[in-house]
């Protein structure tokens, strides 16, 4: 029977395909006595050979798709697979206990894990997850069970899950993942951001999609309207196939428009930049005619790998982006781990309240080894293009000064060693903590630019967790408190004569374009997929009217009334039917209860 579910459309477009249900799978390990130990050993050898082939293939694929540094994890796994001591131990235990080989392997992993986790040395703890991963691969071969991974899907599929971690999404098969549908998560979660970056239609916050979907069911994901249809009837299917064709044609037409100037109708330039997570997204940015990268979330280099990326590996990644876009600007944001992005080897996920915890710049200031290596890599890349550096989650002046002192140290160090870097490099901060808004005038004197991170600013000013779908209806970009904070930040920057852009998801929602321009923001940075739509909208905006709108909105007190006003004006100007990427757009019909219609 057809089921229609409502959620939050976070990445536009329509995907239709068979479901791949993804979740944490537990393997049932049998225990029995064996007579033929040689046959058990042969089974083990066979399983190891199959895992070796898989790992080599994954390493190759990952290196082609995401670059060598992301493929390193498989090098480590291959080394563990060939570890002679582990192999000898398995053989000895098989010989002494006479139990089946999957039981012996599982037992050995459990014992090793326990010992390694109890050690103080972080290098051993880092290896635990790798050992577990390799062990699960061997067990799944022995048990003939499919191992879950999004890295290499067997056929084009729609990924259906209760939840997806950003690290799972970051390694998703870009060829075969047609769409994403999850029970949980909000519009500015990093899984949602990645889906947009990879241009995979996605709907999150569906509540029941995981429990209602069977593997192989036909699924329609309508990321533009925030809807998912399970097991559609013929008529529904035909309708969505038609909608999909129409949307794709519209999108093509938008992209085909000769690069229109990123300016208002009356000629005020407002550059539109791309937000990227990985160097592979550069091509999307260029396709969308981005005028630079306004936010490079460098922490994605640190996810899905066994060890920290070296300074040289980071340099390569930053340089690749800087060179590809030069002379256009590239804003490299320093490591923003924590919140909903975790690198397993740094063990940040153990906090009770990670969004308010040891996140981003707080972590970097406590780990100068990691921070300085990243700054060195960024500074070295600065001579290969037009690079600027930006810091996340700055909450006050003292913190900003501490950060600048570290930058100063690193520059001095590079100078002494004769390493080239741009001594005029611009250094700025994100404004994403309410306290930073309060002291924006002071911060502006220490910075070359501001970029407002509304994803976090909304979360922290409204006290609404950005990844929690239960309160997604309370995550309100049009809340008057949020808009006043944007206005105050923009004013402080203007008074200090520094640019103030915006790089939260709000910048990619055309419903807000006129207002943001009217509030004085000097650039808009967004997922590449949103650029053509926002630029088309920008061409409809007149600066004098935008400023008048901003003044009017700043006198209003209700989120609902502001949203209605913005949507009305947007609809009046609207030049295209759909393919809107938005965190406001579908909220009009967004039923706060969510779930099944
Ligand atoms: C933000 O908070 O608005 C932002 C752009 O940074 P991130 O989404 O990576 O936290
Ligand atoms: Mg942020």
Coordinates of C-alpha atoms and ligand atoms in Angstrom, one line a residue:
X1 CA 0.0 0.0 0.0
X2 CA 1.3 3.5 -0.9
X3 CA 2.4 5.5 2.1
X4 CA 3.0 9.3 2.0
X5 CA 5.2 10.8 4.7
X6 CA 6.0 14.4 5.4
X7 CA 9.4 15.7 6.6
X8 CA 11.8 18.5 6.0
X9 CA 13.1 18.9 2.5
X10 CA 16.8 19.7 2.9
X11 CA 18.2 19.0 -0.6
X12 CA 16.1 19.8 -3.6
X13 CA 15.1 17.5 -6.5
X14 CA 13.2 14.3 -6.9
X15 CA 14.7 10.8 -6.6
X16 CA 12.9 7.5 -7.5
X17 CA 14.4 4.1 -6.8
X18 CA 14.6 1.0 -4.7
X19 CA 15.2 1.5 -1.0
X20 CA 18.5 0.6 0.6
X21 CA 17.7 0.4 4.3
X22 CA 20.8 1.4 6.4
X23 CA 21.2 1.0 10.1
X24 CA 23.5 -0.4 12.7
X25 CA 23.5 -4.1 12.1
X26 CA 24.4 -6.6 14.7
X27 CA 26.0 -9.9 13.7
X28 CA 24.8 -13.1 15.4
X29 CA 27.9 -15.1 16.2
X30 CA 27.2 -18.8 16.5
X31 CA 29.4 -21.0 18.9
X32 CA 29.9 -24.7 18.1
X33 CA 32.7 -27.4 18.3
X34 CA 34.5 -28.3 15.1
X35 CA 36.3 -31.5 14.2
X36 CA 38.0 -30.4 11.1
X37 CA 40.3 -27.6 12.2
X38 CA 42.1 -27.4 8.9
X39 CA 38.7 -26.7 7.2
X40 CA 38.1 -23.9 9.7
X41 CA 41.5 -22.4 8.9
X42 CA 40.7 -22.7 5.2
X43 CA 37.4 -20.8 5.8
X44 CA 39.4 -18.1 7.6
X45 CA 41.9 -17.8 4.7
X46 CA 39.1 -17.6 2.2
X47 CA 37.3 -14.8 4.2
X48 CA 40.5 -12.8 4.6
X49 CA 41.2 -13.0 0.9
X50 CA 37.7 -11.7 0.1
X51 CA 38.1 -8.8 2.6
X52 CA 41.5 -8.0 1.1
X53 CA 39.9 -7.7 -2.3
X54 CA 37.1 -5.5 -0.9
X55 CA 39.6 -3.2 0.9
X56 CA 41.8 -2.8 -2.1
X57 CA 38.8 -1.9 -4.3
X58 CA 37.5 0.5 -1.7
X59 CA 40.9 2.1 -1.4
X60 CA 41.1 2.6 -5.1
X61 CA 37.5 4.0 -5.4
X62 CA 37.9 6.3 -2.5
X63 CA 41.2 7.6 -3.8
X64 CA 39.6 8.3 -7.2
X65 CA 36.5 9.9 -5.7
X66 CA 37.8 11.8 -2.7
X67 CA 41.6 11.8 -2.9
X68 CA 44.5 9.8 -1.4
X69 CA 44.2 11.1 2.1
X70 CA 40.7 9.7 2.5
X71 CA 41.9 6.4 1.1
X72 CA 44.5 6.1 3.8
X73 CA 42.1 4.5 6.2
X74 CA 42.0 1.4 4.0
X75 CA 45.7 1.2 3.9
X76 CA 45.6 0.9 7.7
X77 CA 42.9 -1.7 7.5
X78 CA 44.9 -3.7 5.0
X79 CA 47.9 -3.6 7.4
X80 CA 45.7 -4.9 10.2
X81 CA 44.3 -7.6 8.0
X82 CA 47.8 -8.9 7.3
X83 CA 49.0 -8.6 11.0
X84 CA 50.9 -11.8 11.7
X85 CA 50.6 -11.7 15.4
X86 CA 46.8 -11.5 15.3
X87 CA 46.7 -14.3 12.7
X88 CA 48.9 -16.6 14.9
X89 CA 46.7 -15.9 17.9
X90 CA 43.6 -17.0 16.0
X91 CA 45.3 -20.2 14.8
X92 CA 46.5 -21.0 18.3
X93 CA 43.0 -20.5 19.8
X94 CA 41.4 -22.6 17.1
X95 CA 43.9 -25.3 17.8
X96 CA 43.4 -25.2 21.6
X97 CA 39.6 -24.6 21.9
X98 CA 38.3 -26.5 18.9
X99 CA 35.6 -23.9 18.4
X100 CA 34.2 -22.5 15.1
X101 CA 36.4 -19.7 13.5
X102 CA 33.8 -16.9 13.7
X103 CA 33.5 -17.4 17.4
X104 CA 37.3 -17.3 17.8
X105 CA 37.6 -14.2 15.7
X106 CA 34.8 -12.4 17.6
X107 CA 36.3 -13.4 20.9
X108 CA 39.7 -12.1 19.9
X109 CA 38.4 -8.7 18.8
X110 CA 36.4 -8.4 22.1
X111 CA 39.5 -9.1 24.2
X112 CA 41.8 -6.8 22.2
X113 CA 39.2 -4.0 22.2
X114 CA 38.9 -4.2 26.0
X115 CA 42.6 -4.0 26.6
X116 CA 43.2 -1.3 24.0
X117 CA 40.4 0.9 25.3
X118 CA 41.8 0.7 28.8
X119 CA 45.2 2.1 27.8
X120 CA 46.0 5.7 28.3
X121 CA 48.0 6.1 25.1
X122 CA 45.6 7.6 22.5
X123 CA 47.3 5.9 19.6
X124 CA 46.1 2.5 20.9
X125 CA 42.6 3.8 21.5
X126 CA 42.6 5.1 17.9
X127 CA 43.3 1.6 16.6
X128 CA 40.4 0.0 18.4
X129 CA 37.8 1.2 15.9
X130 CA 39.9 0.1 13.0
X131 CA 40.3 -3.4 14.5
X132 CA 36.6 -3.6 15.1
X133 CA 35.9 -2.5 11.5
X134 CA 38.3 -5.1 10.0
X135 CA 37.0 -7.8 12.4
X136 CA 33.4 -7.1 11.3
X137 CA 34.4 -7.4 7.7
X138 CA 36.0 -10.8 8.3
X139 CA 32.9 -12.0 10.3
X140 CA 30.5 -10.8 7.7
X141 CA 32.3 -12.9 5.1
X142 CA 32.4 -15.9 7.3
X143 CA 28.7 -15.5 8.1
X144 CA 27.7 -14.6 4.5
X145 CA 26.1 -11.5 5.9
X146 CA 26.1 -8.2 4.1
X147 CA 28.1 -5.5 5.7
X148 CA 26.5 -2.1 5.8
X149 CA 28.3 0.7 4.2
X150 CA 27.2 3.6 2.0
X151 CA 30.6 3.7 0.3
X152 CA 29.9 1.4 -2.5
X153 CA 26.2 0.6 -3.3
X154 CA 25.5 -2.4 -5.6
X155 CA 22.9 -0.5 -7.6
X156 CA 21.3 2.9 -7.8
X157 CA 19.3 3.2 -4.6
X158 CA 17.5 5.5 -2.3
X159 CA 19.2 5.4 1.2
X160 CA 16.6 5.1 3.9
X161 CA 17.8 5.3 7.5
X162 CA 16.7 6.2 11.0
X163 CA 19.7 8.5 11.1
X164 CA 22.9 9.1 9.2
X165 CA 26.0 10.5 10.7
X166 CA 27.9 13.2 8.7
X167 CA 30.8 10.8 8.5
X168 CA 28.5 8.2 6.9
X169 CA 27.1 10.7 4.5
X170 CA 30.6 12.1 3.7
X171 CA 31.6 8.8 2.2
X172 CA 28.3 8.0 0.4
X173 CA 28.5 6.5 -3.1
X174 CA 28.0 9.6 -5.3
X175 CA 27.1 7.5 -8.3
X176 CA 24.5 5.2 -6.9
X177 CA 23.0 7.1 -4.0
X178 CA 19.9 8.6 -5.7
X179 CA 18.2 10.1 -2.6
X180 CA 18.2 10.2 1.2
X181 CA 15.3 9.8 3.6
X182 CA 15.8 9.8 7.4
X183 CA 13.6 9.7 10.5
X184 CA 15.6 12.3 12.4
X185 CA 17.7 15.5 11.9
X186 CA 17.0 19.1 11.0
X187 CA 17.6 21.4 8.0
X188 CA 21.0 22.6 9.1
X189 CA 22.4 19.3 10.3
X190 CA 25.7 18.5 8.6
X191 CA 24.1 15.4 6.9
X192 CA 21.6 17.8 5.3
X193 CA 24.4 20.2 4.3
X194 CA 26.3 17.3 2.7
X195 CA 23.3 16.0 0.8
X196 CA 22.9 19.5 -0.7
X197 CA 26.6 19.7 -1.4
X198 CA 26.5 16.3 -3.3
X199 CA 23.2 17.4 -5.0
X200 CA 21.4 14.3 -3.7
X201 CA 17.7 15.0 -3.1
X202 CA 17.0 14.5 0.7
X203 CA 14.2 14.7 3.2
X204 CA 14.9 14.4 6.9
X205 CA 12.7 14.4 10.1
X206 CA 10.3 11.9 8.6
X207 CA 9.9 10.0 12.0
X208 CA 8.6 6.8 10.5
X209 CA 10.4 6.2 7.3
X210 CA 12.9 3.7 8.8
X211 CA 10.2 1.5 10.3
X212 CA 7.9 1.6 7.3
X213 CA 10.4 0.7 4.6
X214 CA 11.5 -2.7 3.5
X215 CA 14.7 -3.2 1.5
X216 CA 13.9 -2.9 -2.2
X217 CA 10.6 -1.0 -1.8
X218 CA 10.2 1.7 -4.4
X219 CA 10.7 5.1 -2.8
X220 CA 10.1 8.6 -4.1
X221 CA 12.1 11.3 -2.3
X222 CA 10.8 14.8 -3.1
X223 CA 13.5 17.0 -1.5
X224 CA 12.0 20.2 -2.9
X225 CA 8.7 19.7 -1.1
X226 CA 9.8 17.6 1.9
X227 CA 7.8 14.5 1.0
X228 CA 8.5 10.8 0.7
X229 CA 6.2 8.2 -0.9
X230 CA 6.7 4.6 -0.2
X231 CA 5.5 1.9 -2.6
X232 CA 3.8 4.4 -4.9
X233 CA 0.8 3.4 -7.0
X234 CA 1.1 3.7 -10.8
X235 CA -0.6 7.1 -11.1
X236 CA 1.6 8.6 -8.3
X237 CA 4.7 7.2 -9.9
X238 CA 3.9 8.7 -13.3
X239 CA 3.1 12.0 -11.7
X240 CA 6.5 12.2 -10.0
X241 CA 8.4 11.0 -13.1
X242 CA 6.8 14.0 -14.9
X243 CA 7.6 16.4 -12.0
X244 CA 11.2 15.1 -12.0
X245 CA 11.6 15.8 -15.7
X246 CA 10.1 19.2 -15.4
X247 CA 12.3 20.2 -12.4
X248 CA 15.4 18.9 -14.1
X249 CA 14.7 20.9 -17.2
X250 CA 14.1 24.0 -15.1
X251 CA 17.3 23.5 -13.3
X252 CA 19.2 23.1 -16.6
X253 CA 17.6 26.3 -17.9
X254 CA 18.7 28.2 -14.8
X255 CA 22.3 26.9 -15.1
X256 CA 22.4 27.6 -18.8
X257 CA 21.6 31.3 -18.3
X258 CA 24.9 33.1 -19.2
X259 CA 26.6 34.0 -15.9
X260 CA 24.4 36.8 -14.8
X261 CA 26.0 39.4 -12.6
X262 CA 25.7 38.7 -9.0
X263 CA 24.0 42.0 -8.4
X264 CA 20.7 43.6 -7.6
X265 CA 18.4 44.9 -10.4
X266 CA 19.7 48.4 -9.7
X267 CA 23.4 47.4 -10.0
X268 CA 24.6 46.8 -6.4
X269 CA 27.1 44.0 -6.4
X270 CA 26.5 41.2 -3.9
X271 CA 28.9 38.4 -4.6
X272 CA 27.5 34.8 -4.3
X273 CA 30.0 32.3 -3.0
X274 CA 29.9 28.5 -2.5
X275 CA 30.2 26.6 0.8
X276 CA 32.2 23.5 0.3
X277 CA 33.2 20.5 2.5
X278 CA 35.6 18.6 0.3
X279 CA 37.8 19.6 -2.7
X280 CA 35.6 17.4 -4.9
X281 CA 32.9 20.0 -4.6
X282 CA 35.0 22.6 -6.5
X283 CA 33.5 21.4 -9.8
X284 CA 30.0 21.9 -8.5
X285 CA 30.9 25.5 -7.4
X286 CA 32.4 26.3 -10.8
X287 CA 29.4 24.8 -12.6
X288 CA 27.1 27.0 -10.5
X289 CA 29.4 30.0 -11.4
X290 CA 30.3 30.8 -7.8
X291 CA 32.5 33.8 -7.4
X292 CA 34.6 32.1 -4.8
X293 CA 34.3 29.9 -1.8
X294 CA 32.9 31.7 1.2
X295 CA 33.2 28.8 3.6
X296 CA 35.4 25.7 3.2
X297 CA 34.5 23.4 6.1
X298 CA 37.9 21.9 6.5
X299 CA 36.9 19.5 9.3
X300 CA 35.7 17.1 6.7
X301 CA 39.4 16.3 6.0
X302 CA 39.6 15.0 9.5
X303 CA 36.6 12.6 9.3
X304 CA 36.5 9.0 8.2
X305 CA 40.2 8.4 8.7
X306 CA 42.3 6.5 11.1
X307 CA 44.7 9.3 11.9
X308 CA 44.9 13.1 11.7
X309 CA 45.8 14.5 8.2
X310 CA 49.4 15.7 8.1
X311 CA 50.2 19.3 7.5
X312 CA 51.3 18.4 3.9
X313 CA 48.0 16.5 3.2
X314 CA 46.1 19.5 4.4
X315 CA 48.3 21.9 2.4
X316 CA 47.5 19.8 -0.8
X317 CA 43.8 20.0 -0.2
X318 CA 43.7 23.8 0.5
X319 CA 46.0 24.5 -2.4
X320 CA 43.9 22.4 -4.8
X321 CA 40.9 24.6 -4.0
X322 CA 42.8 27.9 -3.9
X323 CA 44.4 27.2 -7.3
X324 CA 41.2 25.9 -8.9
X325 CA 39.4 29.1 -8.0
X326 CA 42.1 31.7 -8.2
X327 CA 41.9 34.7 -8.5
X328 CA 38.5 34.3 -6.8
X329 CA 38.7 34.3 -3.0
X330 CA 38.6 31.1 -0.9
X331 CA 37.8 31.4 2.8
X332 CA 39.3 28.5 4.7
X333 CA 37.6 27.9 8.0
X334 CA 39.7 26.3 10.7
X335 CA 38.7 23.0 12.2
X336 CA 35.1 23.0 13.5
X337 CA 34.9 19.5 15.0
X338 CA 32.4 18.7 17.7
X339 CA 28.7 19.6 17.7
X340 CA 27.4 16.9 15.2
X341 CA 30.8 16.3 13.5
X342 CA 33.0 13.8 15.2
X343 CA 36.4 12.3 14.3
X344 CA 36.3 9.0 16.1
X345 CA 40.1 9.2 16.8
X346 CA 39.7 12.4 18.7
X347 CA 37.0 11.1 21.0
X348 CA 34.9 14.3 21.1
X349 CA 31.6 12.4 21.0
X350 CA 31.7 11.4 24.6
X351 CA 30.3 14.8 25.8
X352 CA 26.8 15.0 27.2
X353 CA 26.1 18.3 25.4
X354 CA 28.4 18.5 22.4
X355 CA 26.8 21.6 20.8
X356 CA 27.8 23.6 23.9
X357 CA 30.9 21.7 24.6
X358 CA 34.5 21.3 23.5
X359 CA 33.8 22.4 19.9
X360 CA 35.6 24.2 17.1
X361 CA 37.9 27.0 18.2
X362 CA 37.7 25.9 21.9
X363 CA 39.2 22.5 20.9
X364 CA 41.8 24.1 18.6
X365 CA 43.1 26.5 21.4
X366 CA 43.6 23.5 23.7
X367 CA 45.3 21.5 20.9
X368 CA 47.9 23.9 19.6
X369 CA 49.7 21.0 17.9
X370 CA 46.7 20.4 15.6
X371 CA 45.7 24.1 15.3
X372 CA 49.2 25.2 14.3
X373 CA 49.7 22.5 11.8
X374 CA 46.4 23.5 10.2
X375 CA 47.4 27.2 10.2
X376 CA 50.7 26.4 8.7
X377 CA 49.1 24.5 5.9
X378 CA 46.6 27.3 5.2
X379 CA 49.3 30.0 5.2
X380 CA 51.4 27.9 2.8
X381 CA 48.4 27.6 0.5
X382 CA 47.9 31.4 0.6
X383 CA 50.6 32.0 -2.0
X384 CA 48.8 29.6 -4.4
X385 CA 45.6 31.6 -4.7
X386 CA 43.4 34.2 -3.0
X387 CA 43.1 32.7 0.5
X388 CA 41.7 34.1 3.7
X389 CA 41.3 32.4 7.1
X390 CA 38.2 32.3 9.2
X391 CA 37.6 31.1 12.8
X392 CA 34.4 29.3 14.0
X393 CA 32.5 29.8 17.2
X394 CA 34.4 32.8 18.5
X395 CA 32.5 34.0 21.6
X396 CA 34.4 37.1 22.6
X397 CA 37.4 39.4 22.3
X398 CA 39.9 37.6 24.5
X399 CA 39.3 34.4 22.6
X400 CA 39.8 36.3 19.3
X401 CA 43.0 37.8 20.6
X402 CA 44.3 34.4 21.7
X403 CA 43.6 33.1 18.2
X404 CA 45.4 35.9 16.6
X405 CA 48.4 35.4 18.8
X406 CA 48.6 31.8 17.6
X407 CA 48.4 33.0 14.0
X408 CA 51.2 35.5 14.7
X409 CA 53.4 32.8 16.2
X410 CA 52.9 30.6 13.2
X411 CA 53.6 33.4 10.8
X412 CA 56.8 34.2 12.7
X413 CA 57.8 30.5 12.6
X414 CA 57.2 30.3 8.8
X415 CA 59.2 33.5 8.3
X416 CA 62.2 32.2 10.2
X417 CA 62.1 29.0 8.2
X418 CA 61.9 31.0 4.9
X419 CA 58.6 29.4 4.0
X420 CA 56.5 31.5 1.6
X421 CA 53.1 32.8 2.7
X422 CA 50.9 35.9 2.1
X423 CA 51.8 38.3 4.9
X424 CA 48.7 40.4 4.0
X425 CA 46.4 37.4 4.4
X426 CA 43.0 38.4 5.7
X427 CA 41.8 37.0 9.0
X428 CA 38.2 37.0 10.0
X429 CA 35.7 35.5 12.3
X430 CA 32.3 33.8 12.0
X431 CA 29.6 35.4 14.1
X432 CA 27.6 32.5 15.3
X433 CA 27.4 32.9 19.1
X434 CA 25.1 35.6 20.5
X435 CA 27.8 36.9 22.8
X436 CA 29.9 37.7 19.6
X437 CA 27.0 39.8 18.3
X438 CA 27.0 41.7 21.6
X439 CA 30.7 42.5 21.3
X440 CA 30.8 42.7 17.4
X441 CA 32.1 46.3 17.5
X442 CA 35.1 45.2 19.5
X443 CA 35.6 42.1 17.4
X444 CA 35.4 44.1 14.2
X445 CA 38.6 46.0 15.2
X446 CA 40.5 42.7 15.4
X447 CA 39.2 41.3 12.1
X448 CA 39.4 41.9 8.4
X449 CA 35.9 40.5 7.8
X450 CA 32.9 38.9 9.4
X451 CA 30.8 36.0 8.2
X452 CA 27.5 35.3 10.0
X453 CA 27.0 31.6 10.7
X454 CA 23.2 31.6 11.1
X455 CA 23.0 27.8 11.4
X456 CA 24.6 28.1 14.8
X457 CA 23.4 31.6 15.6
X458 CA 19.8 30.5 15.4
X459 CA 20.6 27.4 17.4
X460 CA 22.2 29.3 20.2
X461 CA 20.0 32.4 20.3
X462 CA 16.7 30.4 20.2
X463 CA 18.0 27.5 22.3
X464 CA 16.9 25.0 19.6
X465 CA 19.2 22.1 18.8
X466 CA 19.8 22.3 15.0
X467 CA 19.9 18.6 14.5
X468 CA 16.7 17.7 16.5
X469 CA 13.7 17.1 14.3
X470 CA 11.3 17.2 17.2
X471 CA 11.9 20.9 17.6
X472 CA 12.6 21.7 13.9
X473 CA 9.5 23.8 13.7
X474 CA 11.0 26.1 16.4
X475 CA 14.2 26.6 14.4
X476 CA 13.1 29.9 13.0
X477 CA 15.5 31.9 10.7
X478 CA 12.8 34.6 10.5
X479 CA 12.6 35.0 14.3
X480 CA 12.9 38.8 15.0
X481 CA 15.7 38.1 17.6
X482 CA 17.8 36.4 14.9
X483 CA 17.1 39.2 12.3
X484 CA 18.0 41.9 14.9
X485 CA 21.3 40.1 15.6
X486 CA 22.1 40.0 11.9
X487 CA 21.3 43.7 11.6
X488 CA 23.5 44.6 14.6
X489 CA 26.4 42.6 13.3
X490 CA 26.1 44.1 9.9
X491 CA 26.0 47.6 11.4
X492 CA 29.1 47.0 13.6
X493 CA 31.0 45.7 10.5
X494 CA 29.9 48.7 8.4
X495 CA 31.1 51.1 11.1
X496 CA 34.4 49.4 11.2
X497 CA 34.6 49.4 7.4
X498 CA 34.9 45.7 7.1
X499 CA 32.8 43.4 4.9
X500 CA 30.1 41.3 6.6
X501 CA 28.8 38.2 4.7
X502 CA 26.6 35.4 5.7
X503 CA 27.4 31.7 5.2
X504 CA 24.6 29.9 7.1
X505 CA 21.9 27.9 5.1
X506 CA 19.7 31.0 5.2
X507 CA 21.9 32.6 2.6
X508 CA 20.8 29.9 0.1
X509 CA 17.1 30.4 0.6
X510 CA 15.8 32.9 -2.0
X511 CA 12.9 33.9 0.3
X512 CA 15.5 35.7 2.4
X513 CA 17.6 37.3 -0.4
X514 CA 15.9 40.7 -0.4
X515 CA 15.9 41.0 3.3
X516 CA 19.6 40.0 3.7
X517 CA 20.6 42.5 1.1
X518 CA 18.5 45.1 2.8
X519 CA 20.2 44.3 6.1
X520 CA 23.5 45.3 4.6
X521 CA 25.2 41.9 4.1
X522 CA 28.0 42.3 1.6
X523 CA 28.1 38.7 0.3
X524 CA 26.1 35.5 0.4
X525 CA 27.7 32.1 0.7
X526 CA 25.7 28.9 0.2
X527 CA 25.6 25.3 -1.1
X528 CA 26.5 25.5 -4.8
X529 CA 23.2 24.1 -5.7
X530 CA 21.4 27.2 -4.5
X531 CA 23.6 29.8 -6.3
X532 CA 21.6 30.0 -9.6
X533 CA 18.3 30.4 -7.8
X534 CA 19.6 33.0 -5.4
X535 CA 21.3 34.9 -8.1
X536 CA 18.1 34.9 -10.2
X537 CA 16.3 36.3 -7.2
X538 CA 19.0 38.9 -6.6
X539 CA 18.4 40.2 -10.1
X540 CA 14.7 40.9 -9.0
X541 CA 15.7 42.9 -6.0
X542 CA 15.9 46.7 -5.8
X543 CA 18.2 48.0 -3.1
X544 CA 16.0 50.9 -2.0
X545 CA 13.1 48.5 -1.6
X546 CA 15.2 46.0 0.2
X547 CA 16.4 48.5 2.7
X548 CA 12.9 49.7 3.3
X549 CA 11.8 46.1 3.8
X550 CA 14.6 45.6 6.3
X551 CA 13.6 48.6 8.3
X552 CA 10.0 47.4 8.4
X553 CA 10.9 43.9 9.4
X554 CA 13.1 45.2 12.2
X555 CA 10.0 46.8 13.8
X556 CA 8.0 43.5 13.7
X557 CA 7.8 41.1 16.6
X558 CA 6.4 37.9 15.2
X559 CA 8.3 35.1 13.3
X560 CA 5.0 34.1 11.6
X561 CA 4.2 37.6 10.4
X562 CA 7.7 38.2 9.1
X563 CA 7.7 34.9 7.3
X564 CA 4.4 35.6 5.7
X565 CA 5.5 39.0 4.5
X566 CA 8.8 37.6 3.0
X567 CA 7.0 34.7 1.3
X568 CA 4.3 37.1 -0.1
X569 CA 7.0 39.4 -1.6
X570 CA 9.0 36.4 -2.9
X571 CA 6.0 34.9 -4.6
X572 CA 5.2 38.2 -6.3
X573 CA 8.7 38.4 -7.7
X574 CA 9.2 34.7 -8.4
X575 CA 10.5 33.8 -11.8
X576 CA 10.7 30.1 -11.5
X577 CA 8.4 27.4 -10.4
X578 CA 10.4 25.2 -8.1
X579 CA 13.8 23.9 -7.3
X580 CA 14.0 26.3 -4.4
X581 CA 16.5 25.2 -1.8
X582 CA 15.1 26.5 1.4
X583 CA 14.9 26.3 5.1
X584 CA 11.9 28.5 5.1
X585 CA 10.1 27.6 1.9
X586 CA 8.2 24.5 2.9
X587 CA 7.6 25.6 6.5
X588 CA 4.3 27.2 5.4
X589 CA 2.9 23.7 5.0
X590 CA 5.2 22.1 7.5
X591 CA 3.1 20.3 10.0
X592 CA 4.9 20.5 13.3
X593 CA 3.7 17.0 14.2
X594 CA 5.4 15.6 11.0
X595 CA 4.9 12.0 10.3
X596 CA 2.4 10.2 8.2
X597 CA -0.2 12.2 6.3
Ligands
LIG1 C1 26.9 28.2 10.6 O1 26.9 27.8 11.8 O2 26.0 28.9 10.1 C2 27.9 27.7 9.7 C3 27.9 28.1 8.4 O3 28.8 26.7 10.1 P1 28.4 25.2 10.3 O4 27.1 24.9 9.6 O5 29.5 24.4 9.7 O6 28.3 25.0 11.8
LIG2 MG1 28.6 27.0 12.6

